[in-house]
Coordinates of C-alpha atoms in Angstrom, one line a residue:
N9 CA 15.5 2.5 -11.3
S10 CA 12.0 4.3 -10.0
K11 CA 11.2 4.9 -6.4
T12 CA 7.5 4.1 -5.3
L13 CA 5.4 5.8 -2.2
V14 CA 2.5 3.5 -0.8
S15 CA -0.1 6.1 1.6
T16 CA -3.3 5.2 3.3
G17 CA -6.5 6.1 4.5
G18 CA -6.3 8.8 6.3
F19 CA -9.5 9.4 7.8
T20 CA -11.1 6.4 9.9
D21 CA -14.0 5.7 6.8
D22 CA -10.9 4.8 4.6
D23 CA -8.7 1.9 4.3
G24 CA -7.9 2.8 0.9
V25 CA -4.1 2.2 -0.3
T26 CA -2.6 5.2 -2.8
V27 CA 0.4 3.4 -4.6
I28 CA 2.4 7.6 -6.3
G29 CA 5.5 5.8 -8.7
I30 CA 8.2 8.5 -9.5
K31 CA 10.7 7.5 -12.3
S32 CA 14.6 7.8 -11.9
G33 CA 15.6 10.6 -13.6
E34 CA 12.4 12.2 -14.8
Q35 CA 10.3 14.8 -13.8
T36 CA 7.1 13.1 -14.1
W37 CA 5.0 10.3 -11.7
G38 CA 2.0 8.6 -11.8
W39 CA -0.1 7.0 -8.8
T40 CA -2.8 4.4 -8.5
R41 CA -5.8 4.2 -5.7
L42 CA -6.1 0.5 -4.8
T43 CA -9.1 -0.6 -2.4
P44 CA -7.8 -4.0 -0.9
I45 CA -9.1 -7.1 -1.2
V46 CA -9.0 -7.9 2.6
R47 CA -9.6 -4.4 4.8
S48 CA -8.2 -4.0 7.5
S49 CA -8.9 -2.4 10.8
L50 CA -9.5 1.0 10.4
V51 CA -7.1 3.7 12.7
Y52 CA -5.9 6.7 12.5
G53 CA -1.9 7.9 13.0
A54 CA -0.5 3.9 12.7
S55 CA 3.6 3.7 11.3
L56 CA 3.5 2.1 7.8
T57 CA 7.0 -0.1 7.4
A58 CA 8.3 -1.1 4.1
L59 CA 9.4 -4.6 3.8
P60 CA 12.4 -6.0 1.7
P61 CA 11.1 -6.9 -1.7
V62 CA 9.9 -10.4 -1.9
D63 CA 10.4 -13.0 -4.5
S64 CA 7.6 -13.7 -6.7
G65 CA 9.2 -16.6 -9.2
S66 CA 8.6 -14.3 -12.6
K67 CA 9.9 -11.5 -14.1
N68 CA 7.0 -10.1 -14.8
V69 CA 5.5 -9.5 -10.9
T70 CA 7.0 -7.1 -8.4
I71 CA 5.7 -8.0 -4.5
A72 CA 5.8 -5.3 -2.4
K73 CA 4.9 -5.9 1.6
A74 CA 4.9 -3.4 4.4
V75 CA 4.3 -3.4 8.0
R76 CA 1.5 -1.6 9.8
F77 CA 1.4 -1.1 13.5
G78 CA -0.7 0.8 15.9
G79 CA -2.5 4.1 15.5
F80 CA -5.5 5.1 16.6
E81 CA -9.1 3.2 16.1
G82 CA -12.2 6.1 15.8
G83 CA -12.9 8.4 18.7
G84 CA -10.0 10.1 19.1
Y85 CA -6.6 9.9 20.7
S86 CA -7.9 7.4 23.7
N87 CA -7.8 4.3 21.6
E88 CA -5.3 3.6 21.1
T89 CA -4.1 0.3 19.3
D90 CA -1.7 -2.5 19.0
A91 CA -2.8 -4.4 16.5
V92 CA -0.3 -5.1 13.9
W93 CA -1.4 -5.1 9.4
L94 CA 0.8 -6.9 6.9
L95 CA 0.0 -5.1 3.5
T96 CA 0.7 -6.5 0.7
I97 CA 1.2 -4.8 -2.8
R98 CA 1.3 -6.9 -6.3
D99 CA 1.9 -5.5 -9.4
E100 CA 1.5 -7.3 -13.1
D101 CA 3.1 -6.0 -16.5
H102 CA 1.1 -8.2 -19.2
E103 CA 2.5 -8.8 -22.9
D104 CA 0.2 -6.0 -23.9
G105 CA 2.3 -3.5 -21.7
S106 CA -0.5 -2.7 -19.3
L107 CA 0.1 -3.0 -15.4
S108 CA -2.7 -4.7 -12.8
Q109 CA -2.4 -4.3 -9.4
T110 CA -3.7 -5.4 -5.8
A111 CA -3.6 -4.3 -2.3
S112 CA -4.7 -6.7 0.5
W113 CA -4.5 -6.5 4.3

């Protein structure tokens, strides 16, 4: 069993998604930085809430989703937004042992 932590951007010009994987019972972890296929509006201070896992119909494909809500657009704390975005992260395990990951908003 493993745990995954997802972090989005940090600055108003950064819409990257960082996926950190932690294997249960081990002291090891790894991370991947993804550039979303579809880009979202740039905000900071938004909430990111994980949704239940999605059944992809394939044992080699895992799909995770999270909802991003609110935050502030560039220009300080006066530009609050109520925008809602859906983040989708798709993992595909290949027969050669490699992993492909994509993110989209």
